[in-house]
Coordinates of C-alpha atoms and ligand atoms in Angstrom, one line a residue:
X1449 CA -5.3 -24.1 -23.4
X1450 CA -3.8 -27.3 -22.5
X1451 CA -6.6 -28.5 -20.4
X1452 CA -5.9 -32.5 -21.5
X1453 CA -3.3 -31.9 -18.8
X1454 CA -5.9 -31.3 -15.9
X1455 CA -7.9 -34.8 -15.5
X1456 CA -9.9 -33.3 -12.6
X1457 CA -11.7 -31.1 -14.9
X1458 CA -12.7 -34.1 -16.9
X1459 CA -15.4 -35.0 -14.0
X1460 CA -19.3 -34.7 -13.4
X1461 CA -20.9 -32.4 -10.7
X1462 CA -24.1 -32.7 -9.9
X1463 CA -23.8 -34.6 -13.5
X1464 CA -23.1 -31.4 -14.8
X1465 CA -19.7 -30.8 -16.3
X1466 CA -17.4 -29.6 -13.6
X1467 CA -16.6 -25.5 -14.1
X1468 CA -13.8 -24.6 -12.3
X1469 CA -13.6 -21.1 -11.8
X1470 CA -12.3 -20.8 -8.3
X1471 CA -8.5 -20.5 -9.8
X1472 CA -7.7 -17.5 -7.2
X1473 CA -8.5 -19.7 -4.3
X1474 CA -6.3 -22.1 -5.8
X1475 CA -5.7 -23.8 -9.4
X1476 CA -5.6 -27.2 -10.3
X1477 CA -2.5 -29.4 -10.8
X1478 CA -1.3 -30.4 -14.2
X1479 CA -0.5 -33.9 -14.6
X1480 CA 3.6 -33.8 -14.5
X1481 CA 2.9 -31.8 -11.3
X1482 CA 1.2 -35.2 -9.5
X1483 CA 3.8 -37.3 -11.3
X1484 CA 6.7 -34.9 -9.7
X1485 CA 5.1 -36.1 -6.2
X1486 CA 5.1 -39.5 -7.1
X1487 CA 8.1 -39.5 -8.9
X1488 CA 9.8 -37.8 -5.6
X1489 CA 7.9 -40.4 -3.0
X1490 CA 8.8 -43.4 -5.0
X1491 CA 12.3 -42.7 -5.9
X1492 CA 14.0 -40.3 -4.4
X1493 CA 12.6 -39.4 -0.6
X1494 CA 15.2 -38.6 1.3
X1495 CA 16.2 -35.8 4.3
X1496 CA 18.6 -33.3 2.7
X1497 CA 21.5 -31.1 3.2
X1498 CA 22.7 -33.4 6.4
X1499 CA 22.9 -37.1 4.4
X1500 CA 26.4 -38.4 2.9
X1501 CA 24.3 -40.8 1.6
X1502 CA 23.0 -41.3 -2.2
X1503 CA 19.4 -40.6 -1.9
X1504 CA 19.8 -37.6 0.6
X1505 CA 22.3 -36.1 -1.8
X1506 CA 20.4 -36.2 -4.3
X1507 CA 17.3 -35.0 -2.9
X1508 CA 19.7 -32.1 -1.9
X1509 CA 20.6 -32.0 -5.2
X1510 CA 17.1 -31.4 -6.6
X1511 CA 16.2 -29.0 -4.1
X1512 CA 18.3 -26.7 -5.3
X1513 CA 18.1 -26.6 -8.7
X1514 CA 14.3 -26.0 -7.8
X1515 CA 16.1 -23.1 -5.9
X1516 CA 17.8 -22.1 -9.1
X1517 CA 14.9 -22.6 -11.0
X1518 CA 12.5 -20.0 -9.2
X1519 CA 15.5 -17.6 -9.0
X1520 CA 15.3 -17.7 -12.9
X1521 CA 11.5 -17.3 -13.0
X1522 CA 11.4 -13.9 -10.8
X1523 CA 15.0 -13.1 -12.4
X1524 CA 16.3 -12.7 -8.5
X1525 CA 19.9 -12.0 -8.3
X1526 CA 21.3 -14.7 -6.1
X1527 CA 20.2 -17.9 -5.5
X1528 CA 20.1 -17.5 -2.0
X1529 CA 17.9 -14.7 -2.0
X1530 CA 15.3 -17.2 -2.7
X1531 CA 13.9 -18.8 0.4
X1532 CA 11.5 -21.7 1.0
X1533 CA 8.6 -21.5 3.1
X1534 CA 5.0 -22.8 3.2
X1535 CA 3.2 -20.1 1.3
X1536 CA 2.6 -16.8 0.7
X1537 CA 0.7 -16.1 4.4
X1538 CA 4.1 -17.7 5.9
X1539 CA 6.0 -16.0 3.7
X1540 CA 4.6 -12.0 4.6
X1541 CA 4.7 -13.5 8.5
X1542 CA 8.2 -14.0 7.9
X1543 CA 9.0 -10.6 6.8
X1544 CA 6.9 -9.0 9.4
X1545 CA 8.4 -10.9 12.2
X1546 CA 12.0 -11.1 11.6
X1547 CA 12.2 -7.8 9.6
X1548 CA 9.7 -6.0 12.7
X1549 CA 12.4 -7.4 15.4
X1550 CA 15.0 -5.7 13.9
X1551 CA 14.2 -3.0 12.5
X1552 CA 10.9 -1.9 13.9
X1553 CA 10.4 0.4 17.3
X1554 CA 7.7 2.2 19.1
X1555 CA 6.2 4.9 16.7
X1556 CA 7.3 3.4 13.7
X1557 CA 4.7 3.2 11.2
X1558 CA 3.8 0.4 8.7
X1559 CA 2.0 1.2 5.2
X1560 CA -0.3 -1.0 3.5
X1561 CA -3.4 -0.9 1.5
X1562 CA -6.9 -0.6 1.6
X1563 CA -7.5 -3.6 -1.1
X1564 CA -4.8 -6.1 0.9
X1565 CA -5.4 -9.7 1.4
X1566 CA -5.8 -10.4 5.3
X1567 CA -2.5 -12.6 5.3
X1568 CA -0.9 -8.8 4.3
X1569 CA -2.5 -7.2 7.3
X1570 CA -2.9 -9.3 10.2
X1571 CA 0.8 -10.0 10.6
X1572 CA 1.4 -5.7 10.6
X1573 CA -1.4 -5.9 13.0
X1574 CA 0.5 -8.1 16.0
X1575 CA 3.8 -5.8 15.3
X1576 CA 1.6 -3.1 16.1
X1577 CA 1.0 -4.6 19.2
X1578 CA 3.9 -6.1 19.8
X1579 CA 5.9 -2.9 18.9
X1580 CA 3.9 0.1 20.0
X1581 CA 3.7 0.9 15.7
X1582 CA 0.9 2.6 13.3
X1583 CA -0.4 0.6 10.9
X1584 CA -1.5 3.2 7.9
X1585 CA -3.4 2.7 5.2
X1586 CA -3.8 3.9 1.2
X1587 CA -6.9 4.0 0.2
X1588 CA -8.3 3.0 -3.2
X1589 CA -11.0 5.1 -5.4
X1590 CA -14.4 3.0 -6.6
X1591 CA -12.6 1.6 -9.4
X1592 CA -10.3 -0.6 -7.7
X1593 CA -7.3 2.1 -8.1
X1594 CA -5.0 2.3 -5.5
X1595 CA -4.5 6.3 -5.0
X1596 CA -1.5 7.0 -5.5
X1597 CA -1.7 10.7 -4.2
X1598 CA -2.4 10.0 -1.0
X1599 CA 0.8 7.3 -0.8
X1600 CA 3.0 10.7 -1.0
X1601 CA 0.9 11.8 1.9
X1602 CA 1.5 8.6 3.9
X1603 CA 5.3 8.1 3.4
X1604 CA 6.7 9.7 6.7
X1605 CA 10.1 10.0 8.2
X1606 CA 8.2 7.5 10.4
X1607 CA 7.7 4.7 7.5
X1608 CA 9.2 1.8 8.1
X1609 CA 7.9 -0.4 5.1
X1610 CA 5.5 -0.4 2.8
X1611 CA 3.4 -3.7 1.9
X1612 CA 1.2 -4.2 -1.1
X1613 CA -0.5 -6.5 -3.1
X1614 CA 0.7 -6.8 -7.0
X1615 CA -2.8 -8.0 -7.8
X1616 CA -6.1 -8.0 -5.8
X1617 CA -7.4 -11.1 -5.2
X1618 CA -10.9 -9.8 -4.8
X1619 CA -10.7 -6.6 -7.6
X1620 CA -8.5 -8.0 -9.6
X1621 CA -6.7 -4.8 -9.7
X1622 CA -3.2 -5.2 -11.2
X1623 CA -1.7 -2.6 -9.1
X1624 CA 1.7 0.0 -10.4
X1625 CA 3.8 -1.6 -7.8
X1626 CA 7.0 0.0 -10.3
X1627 CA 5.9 3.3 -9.2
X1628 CA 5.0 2.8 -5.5
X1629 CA 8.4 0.9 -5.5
X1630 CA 10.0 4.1 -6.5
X1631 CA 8.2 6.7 -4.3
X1632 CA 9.0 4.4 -1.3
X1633 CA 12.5 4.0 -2.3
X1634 CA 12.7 8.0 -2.8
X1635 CA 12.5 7.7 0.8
X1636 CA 14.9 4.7 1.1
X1637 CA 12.0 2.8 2.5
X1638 CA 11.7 -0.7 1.3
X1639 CA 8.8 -2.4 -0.2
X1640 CA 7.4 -6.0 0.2
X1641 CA 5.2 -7.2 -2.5
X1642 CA 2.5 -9.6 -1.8
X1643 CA 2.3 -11.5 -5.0
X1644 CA 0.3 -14.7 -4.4
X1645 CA -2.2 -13.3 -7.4
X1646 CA 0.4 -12.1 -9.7
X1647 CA 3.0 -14.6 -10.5
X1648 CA 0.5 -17.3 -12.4
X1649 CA -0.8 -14.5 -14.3
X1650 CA 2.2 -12.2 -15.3
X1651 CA 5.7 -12.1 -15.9
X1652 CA 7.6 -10.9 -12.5
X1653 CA 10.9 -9.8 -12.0
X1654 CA 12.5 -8.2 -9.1
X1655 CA 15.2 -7.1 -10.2
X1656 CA 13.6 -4.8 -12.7
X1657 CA 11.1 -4.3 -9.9
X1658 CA 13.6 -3.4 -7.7
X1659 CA 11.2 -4.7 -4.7
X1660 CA 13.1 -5.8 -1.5
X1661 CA 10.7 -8.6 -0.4
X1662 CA 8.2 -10.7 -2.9
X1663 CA 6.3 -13.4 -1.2
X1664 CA 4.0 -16.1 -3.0
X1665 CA 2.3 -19.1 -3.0
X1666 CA 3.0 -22.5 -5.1
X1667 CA -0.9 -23.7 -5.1
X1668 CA -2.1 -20.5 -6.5
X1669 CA 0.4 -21.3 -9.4
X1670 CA -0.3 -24.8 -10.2
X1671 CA 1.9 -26.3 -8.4
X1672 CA 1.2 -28.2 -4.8
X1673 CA -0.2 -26.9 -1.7
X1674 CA 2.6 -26.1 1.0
X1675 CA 4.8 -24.6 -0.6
X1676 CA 5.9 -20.9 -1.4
X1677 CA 8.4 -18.4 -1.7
X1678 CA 10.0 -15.1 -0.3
X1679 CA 12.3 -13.5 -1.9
X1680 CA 13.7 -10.9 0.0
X1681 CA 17.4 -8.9 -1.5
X1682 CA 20.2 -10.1 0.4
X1683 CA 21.0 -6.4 2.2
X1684 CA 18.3 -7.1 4.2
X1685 CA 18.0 -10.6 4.8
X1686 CA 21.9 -10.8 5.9
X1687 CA 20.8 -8.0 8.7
X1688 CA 17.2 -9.4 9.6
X1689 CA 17.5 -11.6 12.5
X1690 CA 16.2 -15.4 11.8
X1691 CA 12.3 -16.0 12.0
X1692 CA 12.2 -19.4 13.4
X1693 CA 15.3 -21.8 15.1
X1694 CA 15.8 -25.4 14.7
X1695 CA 17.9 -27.3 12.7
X1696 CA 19.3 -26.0 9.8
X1697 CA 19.5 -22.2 10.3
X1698 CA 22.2 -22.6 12.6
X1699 CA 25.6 -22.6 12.3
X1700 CA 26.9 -23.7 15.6
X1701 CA 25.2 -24.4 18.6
X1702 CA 25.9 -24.6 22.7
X1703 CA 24.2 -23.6 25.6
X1704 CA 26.0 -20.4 25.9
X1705 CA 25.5 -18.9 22.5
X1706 CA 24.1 -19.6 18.7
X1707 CA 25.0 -18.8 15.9
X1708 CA 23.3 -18.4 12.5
X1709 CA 23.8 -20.1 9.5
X1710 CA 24.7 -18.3 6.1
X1711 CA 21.5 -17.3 3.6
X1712 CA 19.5 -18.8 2.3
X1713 CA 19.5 -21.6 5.4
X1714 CA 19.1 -18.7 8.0
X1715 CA 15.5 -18.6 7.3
X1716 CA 15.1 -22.2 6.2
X1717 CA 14.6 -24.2 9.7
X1718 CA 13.4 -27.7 10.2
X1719 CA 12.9 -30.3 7.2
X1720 CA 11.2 -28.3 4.3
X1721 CA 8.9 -29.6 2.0
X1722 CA 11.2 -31.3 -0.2
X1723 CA 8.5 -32.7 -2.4
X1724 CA 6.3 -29.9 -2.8
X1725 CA 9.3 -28.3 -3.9
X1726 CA 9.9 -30.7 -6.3
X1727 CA 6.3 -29.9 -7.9
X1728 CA 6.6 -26.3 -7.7
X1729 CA 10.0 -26.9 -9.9
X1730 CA 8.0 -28.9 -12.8
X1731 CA 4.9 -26.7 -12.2
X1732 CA 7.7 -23.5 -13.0
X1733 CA 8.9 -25.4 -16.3
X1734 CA 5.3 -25.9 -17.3
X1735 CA 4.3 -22.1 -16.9
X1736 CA 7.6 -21.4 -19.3
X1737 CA 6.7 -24.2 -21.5
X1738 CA 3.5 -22.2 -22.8
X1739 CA 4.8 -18.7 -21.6
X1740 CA 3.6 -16.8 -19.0
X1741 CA 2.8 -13.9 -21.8
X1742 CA 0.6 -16.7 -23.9
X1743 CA -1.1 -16.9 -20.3
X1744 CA -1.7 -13.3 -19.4
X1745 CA -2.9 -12.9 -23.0
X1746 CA -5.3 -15.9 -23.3
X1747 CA -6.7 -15.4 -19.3
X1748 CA -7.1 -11.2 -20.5
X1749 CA -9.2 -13.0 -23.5
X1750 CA -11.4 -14.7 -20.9
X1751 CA -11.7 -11.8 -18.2
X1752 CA -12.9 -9.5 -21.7
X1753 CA -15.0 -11.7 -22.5
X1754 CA -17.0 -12.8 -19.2
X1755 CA -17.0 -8.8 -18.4
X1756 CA -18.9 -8.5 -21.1
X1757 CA -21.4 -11.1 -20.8
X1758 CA -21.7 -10.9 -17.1
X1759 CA -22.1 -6.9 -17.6
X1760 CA -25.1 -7.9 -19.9
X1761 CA -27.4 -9.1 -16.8
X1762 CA -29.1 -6.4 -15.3
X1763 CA -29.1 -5.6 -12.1
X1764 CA -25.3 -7.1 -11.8
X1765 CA -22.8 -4.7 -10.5
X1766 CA -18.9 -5.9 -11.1
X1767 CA -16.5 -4.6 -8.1
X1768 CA -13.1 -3.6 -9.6
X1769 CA -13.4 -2.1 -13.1
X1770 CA -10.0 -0.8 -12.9
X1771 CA -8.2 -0.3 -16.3
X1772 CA -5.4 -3.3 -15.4
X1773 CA -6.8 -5.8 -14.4
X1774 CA -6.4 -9.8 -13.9
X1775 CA -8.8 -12.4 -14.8
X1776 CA -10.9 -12.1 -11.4
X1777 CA -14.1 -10.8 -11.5
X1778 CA -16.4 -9.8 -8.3
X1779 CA -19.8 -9.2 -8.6
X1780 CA -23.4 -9.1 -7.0
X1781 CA -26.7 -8.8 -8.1
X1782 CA -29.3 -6.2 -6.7
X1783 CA -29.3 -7.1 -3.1
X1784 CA -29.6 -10.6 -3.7
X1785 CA -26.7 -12.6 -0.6
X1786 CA -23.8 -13.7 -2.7
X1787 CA -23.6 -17.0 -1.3
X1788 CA -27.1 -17.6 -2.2
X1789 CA -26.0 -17.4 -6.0
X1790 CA -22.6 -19.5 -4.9
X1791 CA -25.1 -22.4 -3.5
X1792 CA -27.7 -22.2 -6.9
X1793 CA -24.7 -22.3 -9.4
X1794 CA -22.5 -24.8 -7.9
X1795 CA -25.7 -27.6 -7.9
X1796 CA -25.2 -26.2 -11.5
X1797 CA -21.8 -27.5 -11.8
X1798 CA -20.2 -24.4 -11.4
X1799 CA -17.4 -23.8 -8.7
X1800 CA -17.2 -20.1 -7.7
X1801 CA -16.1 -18.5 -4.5
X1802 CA -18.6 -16.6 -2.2
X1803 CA -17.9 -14.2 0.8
X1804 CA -15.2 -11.4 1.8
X1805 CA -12.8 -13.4 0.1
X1806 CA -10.0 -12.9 3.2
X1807 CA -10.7 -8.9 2.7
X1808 CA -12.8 -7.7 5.1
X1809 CA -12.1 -3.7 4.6
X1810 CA -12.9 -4.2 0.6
X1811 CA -16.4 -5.3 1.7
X1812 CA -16.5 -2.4 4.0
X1813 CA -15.3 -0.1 1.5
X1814 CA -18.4 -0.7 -0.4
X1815 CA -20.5 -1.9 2.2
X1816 CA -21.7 -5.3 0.9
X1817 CA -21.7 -8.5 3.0
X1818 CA -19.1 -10.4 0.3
X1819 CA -19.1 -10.6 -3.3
X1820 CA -19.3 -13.8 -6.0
X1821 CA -15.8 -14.1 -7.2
X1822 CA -15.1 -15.7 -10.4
X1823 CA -11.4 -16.5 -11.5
X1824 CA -9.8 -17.8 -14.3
X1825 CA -6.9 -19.9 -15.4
X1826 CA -5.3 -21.2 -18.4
X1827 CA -6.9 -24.4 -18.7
X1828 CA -10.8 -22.7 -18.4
X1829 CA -12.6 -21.9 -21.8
X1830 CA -15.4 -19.1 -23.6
X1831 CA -17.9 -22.5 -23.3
X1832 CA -17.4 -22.3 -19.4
X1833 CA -18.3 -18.7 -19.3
X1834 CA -21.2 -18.9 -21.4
X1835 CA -22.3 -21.8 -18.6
X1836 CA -21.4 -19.2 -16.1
X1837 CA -23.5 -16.9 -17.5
X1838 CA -26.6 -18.8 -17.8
X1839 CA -26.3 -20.2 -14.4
X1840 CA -26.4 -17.0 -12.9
X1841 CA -29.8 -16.0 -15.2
X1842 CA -30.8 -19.1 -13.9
X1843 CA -30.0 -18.1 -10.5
X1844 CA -31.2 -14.0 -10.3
X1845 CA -34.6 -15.7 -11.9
X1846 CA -35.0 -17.6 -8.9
X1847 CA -34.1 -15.5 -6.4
X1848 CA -35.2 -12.4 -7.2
Ligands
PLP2970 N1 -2.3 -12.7 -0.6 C1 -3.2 -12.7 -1.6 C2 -3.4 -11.6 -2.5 C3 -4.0 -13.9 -1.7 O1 -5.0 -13.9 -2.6 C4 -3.8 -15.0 -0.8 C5 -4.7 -16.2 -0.9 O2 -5.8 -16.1 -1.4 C6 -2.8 -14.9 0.1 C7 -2.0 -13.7 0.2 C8 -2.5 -16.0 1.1 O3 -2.1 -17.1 0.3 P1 -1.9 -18.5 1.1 O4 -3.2 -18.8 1.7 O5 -1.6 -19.5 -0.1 O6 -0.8 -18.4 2.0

C-alpha cells in the first residue's frame, strides 16, 4: 500500500532487499513528510507566537492549524486541549509531573498495568518517591489480556489515576480501554491513555473515549521524530499546575510573582518544534488520505497472515495471542537468545527488533530474556513476510 511513497525501502542491505519490519520502534517517512521539512526550512522558518513579522506570523499561522488538524484526527473537543510536546515518553512525564504536584499526596495510589511500556511506568515510579504513593498494578492472563476482574479489585478510594496502554507494543494486545475508562470513571477517577501504538493503527477518538489524558508520539505515526502529543480535557489541564517554565507559558512575569498563561500555552514552554509539527500535520493528511480503517484492515491482513506462517515453524512460540490484536508479533524459538535470530536475519536483509522491547515486567511475566518483535505498517507486503519467514528457517537451522 502506497510504498512508492517510502524511497528508503527501495535500498539494498547486505544486497538483500531492505525488509523493514521494525514499524513499532518507529515507521518510515513518506515523501510529503521530508518535503514538509524542507518546505518549512527553506521557506518559512521562523520563531512563532512573539514575531509581528511576516514569516513568524506565518509560521504561527501553520502551527496552529497543525493544532487544528490533530484536534480533528482524535476528535478532541477544543483546540487547546491539544498540546505539543516531544513525544509520547514526554508527553506521560507531563501528566505525571504536573498532574502528581497537584493532585497527588502521601498514600495515594497510582494504577497501571502489567503489559505497560517503561515510558508509562518509570515516571509513576519517581511520584512514588517523590510523593510517598503506591504504584499498583493489573495483571494480564497468558494471552496478553489485561484482567479486567482484578481492575475492580484495584480501584480504591485511594486511586488517584489510572494509566494504560491502548495497544502493547510488545503483545500487540489491543486493549478495551472503553471499559476500563468506565469502571475508573465509576469511581470519578480519570484515565490517561498511553497511545503511542494505537493511533497509526486505529481510529481514536476521545471524546467517544471519554479518556482525560491521551499521549502519543509523531515518529511512531509516520511523521518526524520529536514531536508528539497530549491531550489532556480541559477540567484538568486548567487545574494542573504547569510542567515546565520559560517563555511562553507565562502570562506575566516579576520577581515577586508569575503568572500562567491561558491553555494550551500553559504547557507549551520554550520554542517548540515548529517544523516537526509541520510534518506531523502532512503526515495526519496522509493517514486520512488512505483511511486509517483501509490501514487497520490491510495491517490486520498482514499480522493474519505472518501468524500463520510464523505459527508453522516448530518450536516457535508467539507471545500475545490475544483475540484484538495489532500488527506486532513477539516470538522465540525453543531456547534459542532472540538477539541471536535479530543478528542472522538482519545480514538477511531483514530489520526486526530484539530484546525486552522497553518492558521489562512482560519478559518477567513469562520469564524469557526478550522476544523477536516483528511489526508492520502500511507500506510492508505478504512478499516481505514470506522473506521473514524463510529467514528465520534459515536462522532456527543454524542455530539450533
Ligand atoms: N508507549 C509505548 C506503548 C511505546 O511503544 C513507546 C515507544 O516504543 C512509548 C510509549 C515511548 O514512545 P517515545 O519513545 O516515542 O516517546
Amino acid at each position: 500500500m502506497n510504498r512508492e511513497d517510502f524511497s528508503i525501502l527501495n535500498q539494498q542491505i547486505y544486497k538483500r532487499p531492505l525488509v523493514y519490519l521494525d514499524n513499532a520502534a518507529t515507521t518510515q517517512k513518506p515523501q510529503v513528510v521530508i518535503d514538509a521539512l524542507n518546505n518549512y526550512y527553506t521557506q518559512i522558518n521562523s520563531n512563532i507566537h512573539r514575531g509581528v513579522h511576516y514569516l513568524s506570523q506565518k509560521a504561527t499561522d501553520e502551527f496552529e492549524i497543525a493544532r487544528e488538524t490533530v484536534r480533528q484526527f482524535i476528535n478532541a473537543k477544543h483546540h487547546y486541549e491539544v498540546i505539543f510536546t516531544r513525544g509520547a515518553t514526554d508527553s506521560i512525564n507531563l501528566v505525571a509531573s504536573s498532574f502528581g504536584r497537584t493532585f497527588l499526596h502521601e498514600g495515594d495510589e497510582i494504577l497501571i498495568s502489567e503489559m505497560e511500556h517503561h515510558a508509562n511506568i518509570v515516571p509513576w515510579q519517581f511520584l512514588c518517591e517523590e510523593r510517598g504513593c503506591i504504584l499498583k498494578v493489573i495483571p494480564f492472563d497468558d494471552n496478553g489480556e489485561l484482567i479486567l476482574d482484578k481492575l475492580n479489585e484495584l480501584l480504591t478510594p485511594k486511586t488517584k489515576i489510572v494509566a494504560v496502554s491502548h495497544v502493547s507494543n510488545t503483545l500487540g494486545t489491543i486493549n478495551p480501554v472503553k471499559k476500563v475508562i468506565e469502571m475508573a470513571h465509576q469511581h470519578h477517577i480519570p484515565v490517561l491513555i498511553d497511545g503511542a501504538q494505537a493511533v497509526s493503527h486505529c481510529k481514536v477518538d476521545v471524546q467517544d473515549l471519554d479518556c482525560d489524558f491521551y499521549c502519543f508520539s509523531g515518529h511512531k505515526m509516520y511523521a518526524p521524530m520529536g514531536i508528539g502529543v497530549m491531550y489532556g480535557k480541559e477540567e484538568w489541564l486548567n487545574q494542573m499546575k504547569p510542567y515546565q517554565g520559560g517563555g511562553e507559558m507565562i502570562k506575566q512575569v516579576t520577581f515577586a510573582k508569575t503568572t500562567y498563561n491561558d491553555l494550551p500555552f500553559k504547557f507549551e514552554a520554550g520554542t517548540p518544534s515548529v517544523g516537526d509539527v509541520m510534518g506531523l500535520r502532512v503526515a495526519i493528511d496522509y493517514i486520512n488520505h488512505i483511511g486509517i480503517e483501509n490501514i487497520a484492515n490491510y495491517e490486520h491482513e498482514l499480522l493474519s497472515y505472518a501468524t500463520e506462517r510464523l505459527s508453522s515453524i516448530q518450536g516457535l512460540k508467539i507471545y500475545g495471542t490475544s483475540a484484538q490484536k495489532a500488527a506486532i508479533i513477539s516470538f522465540n524459538i525453543g531456547n534459542i537468545h532472540p538477539s541471536d535470530i535479530g543478528t542472522i536475519i538482519d545480514k538477511l536483509g531483514i530489520a526486526v527488533r530484539t530484546g525486552h522491547h522497553c518492558t521489562q515486567p512482560i519478559m518477567d511475566h513469562f520469564g524469557i530474556p526478550g522476544t523477536v518483535r516483528a511489526s508492520f505498517a502500511l507500506y510492508n507486503t505478504k512478499e516481505e513476510i514470506d522473506s521473514l519467514y524463510e529467514a528465520v528457517v534459515r536462522a532456527k537451522m543454524m542455530l539450533e
